[in-house]
Amino acid sequence: MSTEPTSRSGSPAKSTKASAPARTDSTPVPRTAVALGITDPVEKARAELKATLAAIEEKTNVPKRVARSTDRVVADARGFARSNPNGAIAAAVGIAAAVGFAVWGIVRLYTR
């Protein structure tokens, strides 16, 4: 005789415990994606809601996006400075001159 709990109809009862989705590959699922192995409709809806909220957070979190962009630009600038130090010096002088010229122009327009 089976030791599995049965429903009133005699068929095996469904477990009320939420089981983790079975994944056959080892690649992680991004926070904004839903795993493919989910069969329970409630668990699938929860996973979709979680992924949607994560996507909204990624898109609307401006400080986090600015920090990532800043880190990327700084890393690119450091790489450029390592590979071409003279070009980095020339770029820094050019940027400083452009900023100085812009400030001078704004002050001159304001004082007229």
Coordinates of C-alpha atoms in Angstrom, one line a residue:
M1 CA 0.0 0.0 0.0
S2 CA 1.2 3.5 -0.8
T3 CA 2.2 5.9 1.9
E4 CA 1.5 9.0 -0.1
P5 CA -1.4 11.1 1.1
T6 CA -4.4 10.9 -1.2
S7 CA -7.2 13.3 -2.1
R8 CA -10.9 12.4 -1.8
S9 CA -10.9 11.1 -5.4
G10 CA -8.2 8.6 -4.6
S11 CA -5.5 10.2 -6.6
P12 CA -2.3 11.3 -4.9
A13 CA -2.7 14.7 -3.2
K14 CA -0.6 17.7 -4.4
S15 CA 2.0 18.9 -2.1
T16 CA 1.3 22.3 -0.6
K17 CA 5.0 23.0 -0.2
A18 CA 6.6 25.3 -2.8
S19 CA 9.3 23.4 -4.5
A20 CA 12.3 25.0 -6.2
P21 CA 12.2 24.9 -10.0
A22 CA 14.3 22.1 -11.4
R23 CA 17.1 23.4 -13.6
T24 CA 19.0 21.2 -15.9
D25 CA 21.8 23.6 -16.8
S26 CA 24.2 25.4 -14.5
T27 CA 23.8 28.9 -15.9
P28 CA 22.1 31.3 -13.4
V29 CA 18.9 33.0 -14.3
P30 CA 19.2 36.8 -14.3
R31 CA 17.1 38.6 -11.7
T32 CA 14.8 40.0 -14.4
A33 CA 14.1 36.6 -16.0
V34 CA 11.8 33.7 -15.1
A35 CA 13.1 30.2 -14.8
L36 CA 11.7 27.8 -17.4
G37 CA 11.1 24.8 -15.2
I38 CA 8.2 26.2 -13.1
T39 CA 5.0 24.2 -13.6
D40 CA 2.9 25.4 -10.7
P41 CA 0.8 28.4 -11.9
V42 CA 1.0 30.2 -8.5
E43 CA 4.8 29.8 -8.3
K44 CA 5.1 30.9 -12.0
A45 CA 3.0 34.1 -11.3
R46 CA 5.2 34.8 -8.2
A47 CA 8.4 34.4 -10.3
E48 CA 7.0 36.6 -13.0
L49 CA 6.0 39.3 -10.5
K50 CA 9.4 39.1 -8.9
A51 CA 11.1 39.4 -12.3
T52 CA 8.9 42.4 -13.3
L53 CA 9.6 44.2 -10.0
A54 CA 13.3 43.6 -10.4
A55 CA 13.2 44.9 -14.0
I56 CA 11.3 48.1 -12.9
E57 CA 13.9 48.6 -10.1
E58 CA 16.8 48.2 -12.6
K59 CA 15.2 50.7 -14.9
T60 CA 14.1 53.4 -12.4
N61 CA 17.1 53.3 -10.0
V62 CA 18.9 56.3 -11.5
P63 CA 21.7 56.6 -8.8
K64 CA 22.6 52.9 -9.4
R65 CA 22.7 53.4 -13.2
V66 CA 24.8 56.6 -12.9
A67 CA 27.2 54.8 -10.6
R68 CA 27.6 51.9 -13.0
S69 CA 28.2 54.4 -15.9
T70 CA 30.7 56.4 -13.9
D71 CA 32.6 53.3 -13.0
R72 CA 32.7 52.1 -16.6
V73 CA 33.9 55.5 -17.8
V74 CA 36.6 55.7 -15.1
A75 CA 37.8 52.2 -16.0
D76 CA 37.9 53.1 -19.7
A77 CA 39.8 56.4 -18.9
R78 CA 42.3 54.5 -16.7
G79 CA 42.9 51.9 -19.4
F80 CA 43.4 54.7 -22.0
A81 CA 45.9 56.5 -19.7
R82 CA 47.9 53.2 -19.2
S83 CA 48.0 52.4 -22.9
N84 CA 48.6 56.0 -24.1
P85 CA 49.9 58.4 -21.4
N86 CA 50.7 61.3 -23.8
G87 CA 47.2 61.1 -25.3
A88 CA 45.7 61.1 -21.8
I89 CA 47.7 64.2 -20.8
A90 CA 46.6 65.9 -24.1
A91 CA 42.9 64.9 -23.4
A92 CA 43.1 66.2 -19.8
V93 CA 44.6 69.6 -21.0
G94 CA 41.9 69.8 -23.8
I95 CA 39.1 69.1 -21.4
A96 CA 40.4 71.6 -18.8
A97 CA 40.7 74.3 -21.6
A98 CA 37.2 73.6 -22.8
V99 CA 35.7 73.8 -19.3
G100 CA 37.7 77.0 -18.6
F101 CA 36.6 78.6 -21.9
A102 CA 32.9 77.6 -21.2
V103 CA 33.1 79.2 -17.7
W104 CA 34.8 82.3 -19.0
G105 CA 32.1 82.6 -21.7
I106 CA 29.2 82.2 -19.3
V107 CA 30.6 84.7 -16.8
R108 CA 31.2 87.2 -19.7
L109 CA 27.6 86.8 -20.9
Y110 CA 26.3 87.2 -17.4
T111 CA 28.3 90.4 -16.6
R112 CA 27.2 92.2 -19.8

